[in-house]
XYZ file of C-alpha atoms in Angstrom:
564
model
C -32.182 -0.217 70.549
C -30.703 2.969 69.179
C -28.494 4.973 71.456
C -28.105 8.708 71.032
C -24.625 10.018 71.653
C -23.949 13.564 72.757
C -22.235 15.989 70.348
C -20.749 18.160 73.020
C -17.255 16.722 72.913
C -14.453 17.509 70.444
C -14.058 13.805 69.660
C -17.718 13.433 68.740
C -17.582 16.546 66.570
C -14.523 15.192 64.790
C -16.247 11.858 64.114
C -19.300 13.658 62.760
C -17.176 15.796 60.425
C -15.328 12.753 59.092
C -18.603 10.943 58.497
C -19.885 13.860 56.431
C -16.705 13.854 54.338
C -17.018 10.101 53.846
C -20.601 10.410 52.661
C -19.716 13.189 50.213
C -16.743 11.248 48.895
C -18.796 8.118 48.363
C -21.477 10.104 46.592
C -18.875 11.442 44.152
C -17.214 8.078 43.651
C -18.459 5.718 40.927
C -15.842 3.044 41.412
C -18.302 0.451 42.661
C -21.419 1.490 40.737
C -23.171 -0.352 37.953
C -25.251 1.535 35.392
C -28.350 0.015 33.881
C -30.303 1.299 30.910
C -34.067 1.131 30.662
C -33.969 -1.095 27.608
C -32.058 -3.793 29.456
C -28.681 -2.702 28.098
C -25.909 -2.561 30.674
C -23.665 0.274 29.671
C -20.741 -0.673 31.862
C -19.431 -0.922 35.396
C -17.330 1.266 37.593
C -15.694 4.354 36.201
C -15.870 3.024 32.626
C -19.645 3.201 32.492
C -19.834 6.298 30.325
C -22.280 6.504 27.441
C -25.175 4.584 28.987
C -27.670 3.325 26.447
C -31.462 3.611 26.715
C -34.222 6.086 27.455
C -33.263 6.441 31.108
C -30.548 5.126 33.358
C -30.254 4.173 37.020
C -27.491 3.750 39.544
C -27.580 0.455 41.434
C -25.596 0.501 44.669
C -23.940 -2.768 45.621
C -23.798 -2.035 49.296
C -20.273 -0.714 49.555
C -21.273 2.945 49.767
C -22.370 4.085 53.187
C -24.923 6.659 52.105
C -27.268 4.411 50.102
C -29.543 1.557 51.101
C -28.368 -1.718 49.643
C -30.325 -2.911 46.603
C -32.139 0.382 45.937
C -32.240 1.845 42.402
C -31.382 5.537 42.263
C -31.853 7.793 39.208
C -28.579 8.778 37.523
C -28.106 11.380 34.810
C -27.285 10.021 31.354
C -23.896 10.881 29.948
C -23.801 11.896 26.254
C -23.489 8.971 23.872
C -20.296 8.714 21.851
C -20.994 9.901 18.299
C -21.214 7.210 15.653
C -20.602 8.142 12.018
C -21.966 5.720 9.459
C -19.674 5.693 6.414
C -22.501 5.179 3.968
C -20.409 6.491 1.060
C -18.087 3.504 1.604
C -20.832 0.925 2.090
C -20.021 0.418 5.786
C -22.294 0.114 8.811
C -22.083 1.672 12.259
C -20.408 -1.516 13.503
C -17.568 -1.183 11.006
C -16.844 2.535 11.174
C -13.178 3.472 10.557
C -10.803 4.701 13.199
C -9.628 7.486 10.880
C -10.713 8.545 7.393
C -9.064 11.140 5.140
C -10.454 12.074 1.767
C -11.046 14.861 -0.728
C -14.717 13.887 -0.864
C -17.362 13.399 1.819
C -17.271 9.796 3.099
C -19.978 9.974 5.751
C -23.259 11.853 5.657
C -22.803 12.311 9.415
C -19.682 14.420 8.981
C -20.226 18.181 8.753
C -16.695 19.518 9.121
C -14.078 20.678 6.605
C -12.001 18.467 4.317
C -8.732 20.406 4.464
C -7.033 23.382 6.039
C -4.946 25.216 3.431
C -2.207 27.789 3.677
C -2.515 30.431 0.950
C 0.065 33.189 1.073
C 0.515 33.655 4.840
C -2.990 32.818 6.073
C -5.002 29.618 6.535
C -8.513 28.606 5.490
C -10.675 25.569 6.171
C -12.194 24.195 2.959
C -15.567 22.418 3.098
C -17.238 19.981 0.661
C -18.828 21.624 -2.361
C -22.488 21.350 -3.324
C -22.034 18.667 -6.003
C -23.429 15.158 -5.633
C -20.002 13.942 -4.486
C -19.602 16.788 -1.971
C -15.937 17.049 -2.832
C -13.026 19.467 -2.726
C -13.210 21.906 -5.636
C -12.887 25.570 -6.509
C -16.594 25.796 -5.619
C -15.961 24.659 -2.046
C -16.985 27.079 0.735
C -14.160 28.303 2.942
C -13.884 29.637 6.465
C -12.738 33.057 7.514
C -8.968 33.508 7.419
C -6.903 32.126 10.296
C -3.555 33.518 11.371
C -2.141 30.158 12.505
C -2.300 26.584 11.298
C -3.872 25.409 14.577
C -6.463 28.128 15.095
C -9.899 26.986 16.301
C -12.481 26.319 13.584
C -15.086 29.019 13.020
C -17.190 27.264 10.364
C -17.905 27.782 6.689
C -18.779 31.156 5.179
C -20.461 32.020 1.895
C -17.036 32.655 0.336
C -15.910 30.108 -2.242
C -12.345 28.931 -2.775
C -12.417 30.318 -6.301
C -12.912 33.859 -5.003
C -9.734 33.969 -2.895
C -7.665 35.369 -5.756
C -5.419 32.317 -5.917
C -4.595 32.654 -9.607
C -0.921 31.821 -10.056
C -0.562 30.902 -6.379
C 0.013 27.586 -4.617
C -1.695 26.183 -1.549
C -0.255 23.747 0.971
C -2.196 21.369 3.201
C -1.793 22.141 6.909
C -4.540 19.741 8.048
C -6.198 16.771 6.394
C -9.276 16.384 8.558
C -10.346 13.007 9.912
C -13.975 12.444 8.936
C -14.543 9.812 11.631
C -15.924 10.691 15.050
C -12.406 10.342 16.494
C -10.980 13.633 15.151
C -7.559 12.083 14.466
C -6.555 14.883 12.127
C -3.371 14.720 10.049
C -1.477 17.959 10.717
C 1.671 19.756 9.549
C 2.766 22.941 11.319
C 6.025 23.390 9.368
C 5.205 25.589 6.383
C 8.221 24.171 4.515
C 6.834 20.626 4.744
C 3.253 21.190 3.557
C 2.112 18.872 0.756
C 0.349 20.758 -2.021
C -3.179 20.699 -3.377
C -3.026 23.823 -5.569
C -0.140 24.755 -7.890
C -0.024 28.010 -9.839
C -3.735 28.515 -9.320
C -4.909 25.010 -10.322
C -5.904 22.012 -8.213
C -3.483 19.108 -8.581
C -5.263 16.102 -10.081
C -4.920 12.329 -10.513
C -7.374 10.459 -12.742
C -9.299 13.721 -13.077
C -9.871 13.900 -9.314
C -8.222 16.256 -6.802
C -5.118 14.767 -5.194
C -2.622 15.958 -2.569
C 0.904 15.872 -3.978
C 4.048 14.897 -2.084
C 7.567 15.467 -3.411
C 9.731 13.524 -0.973
C 9.971 16.149 1.774
C 6.349 16.798 2.766
C 4.250 14.866 5.256
C 1.398 15.069 7.764
C 1.389 13.690 11.309
C -1.415 11.816 13.070
C -1.003 11.474 16.839
C -2.638 8.217 17.943
C -1.876 4.763 19.338
C -5.331 3.419 18.461
C -4.145 1.689 15.272
C -1.245 -0.293 16.725
C -2.950 -3.686 16.977
C -5.361 -4.876 14.288
C -5.334 -2.603 11.268
C -7.265 -2.530 8.020
C -6.407 0.153 5.526
C -7.066 1.309 1.999
C -5.371 4.119 0.116
C -5.875 5.682 -3.315
C -2.455 6.775 -4.522
C -0.371 7.592 -7.580
C 3.331 6.737 -7.228
C 5.896 8.321 -9.540
C 9.093 6.667 -10.723
C 11.088 8.594 -8.109
C 10.208 6.047 -5.404
C 13.333 4.056 -6.252
C 14.558 2.831 -2.875
C 15.196 -0.878 -2.620
C 17.084 -3.682 -0.980
C 16.334 -6.874 0.901
C 13.320 -7.467 3.121
C 15.295 -6.549 6.221
C 15.438 -2.916 5.138
C 11.722 -2.232 4.715
C 12.099 0.907 6.835
C 13.933 2.529 3.913
C 10.698 2.516 1.902
C 9.012 5.637 0.601
C 6.287 5.750 3.204
C 2.623 6.292 2.444
C 1.672 5.489 6.060
C 4.776 5.301 8.230
C 5.648 4.877 11.890
C 9.267 3.741 11.719
C 11.118 4.605 14.917
C 14.916 4.522 14.726
C 16.535 2.019 17.052
C 13.328 0.138 17.897
C 11.831 -3.063 16.578
C 8.135 -2.714 17.372
C 7.074 -0.325 14.601
C 5.589 -0.539 11.122
C 5.085 1.077 7.742
C 3.245 0.816 4.414
C 4.640 2.349 1.261
C 6.665 1.857 -1.931
C 9.744 -0.364 -1.736
C 11.538 -2.007 -4.667
C 8.796 -0.468 -6.812
C 6.061 -2.396 -5.000
C 3.424 -1.555 -2.410
C 4.981 -3.026 0.708
C 4.229 -3.711 4.368
C 6.934 -4.092 6.971
C 6.944 -4.257 10.742
C 8.675 -5.304 13.876
C 11.602 -7.496 14.810
C 11.127 -9.943 11.952
C 12.106 -7.197 9.482
C 10.152 -8.859 6.690
C 8.561 -7.206 3.666
C 5.726 -8.336 1.450
C 5.439 -6.909 -2.034
C 3.706 -7.863 -5.242
C 3.035 -6.085 -8.529
C 5.070 -3.119 -9.706
C 3.140 0.052 -8.816
C 5.832 2.693 -9.292
C 4.530 3.731 -12.699
C 2.555 6.957 -12.340
C -0.913 5.401 -12.564
C -3.651 5.824 -9.969
C -4.047 2.671 -7.908
C -5.876 1.307 -4.910
C -3.854 -0.456 -2.215
C -5.608 -2.293 0.626
C -4.393 -4.395 3.528
C -5.355 -6.141 6.737
C -3.190 -6.953 9.765
C -4.276 -9.551 12.342
C -2.313 -8.771 15.490
C -2.927 -12.121 17.188
C -1.010 -14.133 14.582
C 0.899 -11.430 12.643
C -0.843 -12.143 9.341
C -0.580 -9.286 6.836
C -2.485 -9.440 3.544
C -2.058 -6.970 0.703
C -4.490 -6.262 -2.129
C -3.899 -4.229 -5.293
C -6.784 -2.829 -7.333
C -9.166 -5.207 -5.517
C -7.033 -8.283 -6.195
C -4.998 -10.419 -3.819
C -1.394 -9.303 -4.034
C 0.800 -10.817 -1.315
C 0.596 -12.481 2.087
C 3.100 -12.763 4.929
C 3.296 -13.559 8.619
C 5.074 -10.761 10.477
C 5.327 -10.018 14.202
C 2.373 -10.408 16.516
C 0.784 -8.241 19.189
C 0.563 -4.527 19.754
C 3.229 -2.382 18.075
C 4.073 -0.434 21.194
C 6.822 1.760 19.727
C 4.273 3.691 17.690
C 2.936 6.892 19.243
C 2.147 8.740 16.011
C 1.882 8.109 12.274
C 3.153 9.932 9.211
C 1.112 10.270 6.039
C 3.510 10.704 3.117
C 6.713 9.581 4.870
C 8.253 6.623 6.679
C 8.788 8.533 9.937
C 7.025 11.425 11.631
C 10.262 13.354 11.144
C 9.760 13.216 7.379
C 12.390 10.581 6.512
C 11.602 8.324 3.578
C 9.321 10.834 1.903
C 6.835 9.632 -0.708
C 6.813 10.890 -4.314
C 3.355 11.038 -5.839
C -0.163 11.874 -4.732
C -2.769 10.673 -2.229
C -6.501 11.101 -2.688
C -8.031 9.007 0.079
C -6.975 6.892 3.071
C -9.296 4.895 5.339
C -7.903 3.186 8.472
C -9.648 0.932 10.975
C -8.604 -0.938 14.147
C -10.651 -3.879 12.833
C -9.687 -6.747 10.547
C -12.231 -6.248 7.802
C -13.651 -9.371 6.235
C -13.817 -9.686 2.453
C -17.314 -8.173 2.254
C -16.338 -5.094 4.281
C -13.013 -4.626 2.502
C -14.595 -5.032 -0.917
C -17.314 -2.486 -0.090
C -14.641 0.165 0.493
C -12.642 -0.927 -2.553
C -15.722 -0.845 -4.794
C -16.561 2.709 -3.740
C -13.013 3.913 -4.268
C -12.576 2.096 -7.588
C -15.769 3.623 -8.997
C -15.248 7.163 -7.751
C -11.567 7.434 -8.664
C -12.005 5.598 -11.993
C -9.346 3.030 -11.179
C -8.858 0.641 -14.069
C -8.912 -3.044 -13.220
C -7.960 -5.237 -16.163
C -6.212 -8.534 -16.891
C -2.672 -8.060 -15.654
C 0.521 -10.111 -15.421
C 3.077 -8.988 -12.872
C 6.583 -10.028 -11.862
C 8.658 -8.986 -8.870
C 12.191 -8.842 -10.240
C 14.521 -9.047 -13.218
C 17.187 -11.717 -13.259
C 20.937 -11.390 -12.724
C 23.405 -13.425 -14.773
C 22.982 -17.129 -14.113
C 25.720 -19.293 -12.673
C 28.557 -20.058 -15.116
C 28.334 -23.593 -16.479
C 30.049 -25.814 -19.075
C 28.504 -26.725 -22.408
C 26.477 -29.863 -21.995
C 25.646 -29.216 -18.322
C 22.623 -27.223 -17.134
C 23.368 -24.385 -14.717
C 21.983 -23.832 -11.234
C 18.596 -22.076 -11.324
C 17.563 -18.582 -10.348
C 13.935 -17.493 -9.906
C 11.423 -14.684 -10.094
C 7.826 -14.377 -8.860
C 4.839 -14.104 -11.185
C 1.194 -13.271 -10.407
C -1.941 -12.636 -12.439
C -5.151 -10.643 -12.027
C -8.503 -11.184 -13.784
C -6.934 -13.476 -16.379
C -8.989 -15.658 -18.696
C -6.294 -18.349 -18.792
C -2.964 -19.338 -17.345
C 0.311 -17.454 -17.780
C 2.558 -18.954 -20.473
C 6.216 -18.520 -19.545
C 8.543 -18.968 -22.555
C 12.322 -19.087 -22.216
C 14.730 -17.700 -24.877
C 17.165 -19.990 -26.741
C 19.730 -21.556 -24.447
C 17.485 -21.377 -21.362
C 14.669 -23.419 -19.838
C 12.028 -22.741 -17.190
C 10.263 -24.728 -14.499
C 7.724 -24.356 -11.701
C 9.385 -26.551 -9.079
C 13.177 -26.252 -9.608
C 13.176 -29.922 -10.650
C 11.448 -30.273 -14.016
C 12.440 -27.830 -16.772
C 11.199 -27.195 -20.304
C 11.356 -24.471 -22.972
C 7.956 -23.200 -21.715
C 5.591 -23.747 -18.770
C 2.109 -22.489 -17.854
C 1.409 -21.019 -14.413
C -2.169 -21.130 -13.108
C -5.410 -21.560 -14.985
C -6.938 -18.058 -14.928
C -8.663 -15.602 -12.634
C -6.490 -14.152 -9.867
C -3.313 -16.222 -9.920
C -1.518 -16.079 -6.573
C 2.150 -15.171 -6.553
C 4.262 -18.186 -7.516
C 7.965 -18.717 -8.275
C 9.243 -19.510 -11.762
C 12.727 -21.040 -12.038
C 15.110 -20.347 -14.926
C 18.421 -21.962 -15.845
C 20.873 -22.365 -18.723
C 20.029 -25.568 -20.542
C 22.517 -28.348 -21.294
C 22.080 -27.518 -24.988
C 23.192 -23.886 -24.569
C 26.088 -22.935 -26.843
C 29.448 -21.958 -25.395
C 29.794 -18.188 -24.990
C 27.422 -15.553 -23.643
C 23.726 -16.391 -23.598
C 21.084 -13.750 -22.890
C 17.537 -12.774 -23.813
C 14.054 -12.136 -22.467
C 11.619 -14.511 -20.837
C 8.164 -13.776 -22.267
C 5.062 -14.018 -20.058
C 1.757 -13.991 -21.913
C -1.933 -14.634 -21.321
C -4.993 -13.952 -23.453
C -6.231 -10.379 -23.044
C -3.283 -9.208 -20.928
C -0.237 -7.231 -22.010
C 2.811 -9.462 -22.341
C 5.639 -8.968 -19.887
C 9.364 -9.404 -20.534
C 11.807 -10.539 -17.879
C 15.345 -9.698 -18.976
C 18.188 -12.153 -18.330
C 21.665 -10.689 -18.024
C 24.409 -12.236 -20.185
C 25.175 -15.687 -18.745
C 28.380 -17.549 -19.596
C 28.660 -21.118 -20.886
C 32.233 -22.442 -21.033
C 33.333 -24.809 -23.845
C 34.043 -28.425 -23.078
C 37.617 -29.662 -23.146
C 38.634 -30.160 -26.772
C 35.916 -27.924 -28.128
C 37.042 -25.883 -31.094
C 35.286 -23.726 -33.619
C 33.485 -25.505 -36.444
C 31.704 -24.234 -39.512
C 29.531 -25.854 -42.138
C 27.168 -24.775 -44.835
C 24.342 -27.088 -43.957
C 22.675 -29.394 -46.476
C 24.339 -29.524 -49.906
C 22.580 -27.367 -52.459
C 22.221 -27.902 -56.206
C 22.379 -24.579 -57.986
C 20.271 -23.791 -61.024
C 21.627 -21.855 -63.995
C 22.194 -18.212 -63.177
C 21.124 -18.733 -59.552
C 23.130 -16.498 -57.150
C 25.581 -18.785 -55.424
C 25.629 -17.146 -52.010
C 25.647 -19.421 -48.951
C 25.741 -18.669 -45.213
C 27.914 -20.737 -42.896
C 26.715 -22.199 -39.590
C 29.191 -21.999 -36.694
C 29.590 -23.599 -33.286
C 31.977 -22.855 -30.431
C 33.158 -19.734 -32.171
C 34.416 -16.534 -30.591
C 33.246 -12.982 -30.940
C 34.174 -12.747 -34.636
C 31.982 -15.729 -35.454
C 30.596 -16.481 -38.866
C 28.090 -13.759 -39.415
C 28.211 -12.875 -43.120
C 27.350 -14.704 -46.337
C 30.322 -16.010 -48.316
C 30.153 -15.546 -52.109
C 31.633 -18.421 -54.121
C 30.903 -16.969 -57.537
C 28.484 -14.736 -59.327
C 26.732 -17.616 -61.055
C 27.302 -21.119 -62.215
C 26.635 -20.076 -65.765
C 26.001 -22.600 -68.527
C 28.027 -25.575 -69.657
C 30.290 -27.988 -67.808
C 31.414 -27.042 -64.293
C 34.457 -28.550 -62.684
C 35.769 -28.238 -59.107
C 39.539 -27.931 -58.595
C 41.293 -27.999 -55.200
C 44.756 -26.396 -54.920
C 47.610 -27.353 -52.567
C 46.325 -24.958 -49.876
C 42.898 -26.601 -49.838
C 41.128 -23.836 -51.744
C 38.294 -24.970 -53.994
C 37.730 -23.379 -57.428
C 34.730 -23.812 -59.694
C 35.701 -23.693 -63.362
C 33.112 -23.216 -66.054
C 33.665 -24.258 -69.658
C 31.633 -21.326 -70.935
């Protein structure tokens, strides 16, 4: 039986008022609601149920809200679905869309925004893709109206083309490199003195005949995000000049010239990708390890790709579509990173990169080979990146350990790799040295690998027991059919004489001279000093005709006497 209570007391009025507030609060709360889509797709539970999927959606109350009957479906308004950009220009699907994508061409047909925001003179313009098949940055690109500040709101493209802005003789800096993904993680620089350039003296800066943003060691762009701190796949089209000459051991990776950097001084849970010791390098976290393969600091346009698996710390590097290096670094989320620098090691501009960048695609996924290769294939074709049989090494060699004649020295080593080779890499040592693949067995020459992509492998070098006393030096020659040979220089390495060694000289096998034959002979020396025996010794103009007699004087000098 239902009892009706009077409302004529202050206490009853207070209870009624509180009940109304409770009902309104529960109606606004979604903490215990589950959202169902008409197609059978559950879009989520609780407050995280945004972006329901399906033609219509309903709110199912689980009985904890006082203003709904338990088990009754109630209509609920659909929230807008998160935009999904398919990067069809990179051969990706909706399931593999990047977390950030920067380019000087259109990468997704879904993207309708600008490519760059430029500063020309004292004003800023957004620059949109041109009308060519590539929809790229060019002098025919439409631009926005002028903006007074670098961070002004976008107003859209106009009919004005970049070529009509009277930029002849002028330069243009990049204030924003727009993210073409749905995440709008734009790379921005508000300091006009730190803007990388895209136009110099009226002309677009180019690499491999494609537009490229140039960095000169003190320019960078900042991306504010923590979304890329766990798994990370990346690919970058870059051209590194010889000015990226920082180097050292693997524990100093943070001194690299950063292409994508997040180094934070005084912390250990950060990371970076860039040029170090002349190689494309990855470094992160407390292990302070670097991985680096072929020499890329040569002014040619290249493609660098990588994947990082956060669960086990595996980092893999690829160069021009070929496996470069592999390392196990630190695991887990890199929590020190709150923002990223493009073109520097830190977001303060330290460790600035020298060269140009044309495209960078980043994803919080570990791409498999098919996905990674789809991106690499698109970039290789569009940017005309040359992939050819290549031999690479990671270092020259210092002087080897001093040894005594007759005893082989301790070995040093370097790392060799090969790409698209038709055969193995023949490693040939100069005179006085020998090489090996296992630091146990040595020979004048060894062959590394059998062809194709040859993974990085050590080659050991030492002074041989047959090396002559004195300084020994030369070049190790690496060769393979169809690939340019590579020299690895060996610094002068000392072999000491054995006890009792002294200089000797001889003239080799005895020679019978014919009539009127020049009688010049060259001595052979061993254990000789710097003066050596390095010139022919004349013992007479000719033997002549007639009887010849040899006479030795008291000092041991030999004279040839002719009767004619």
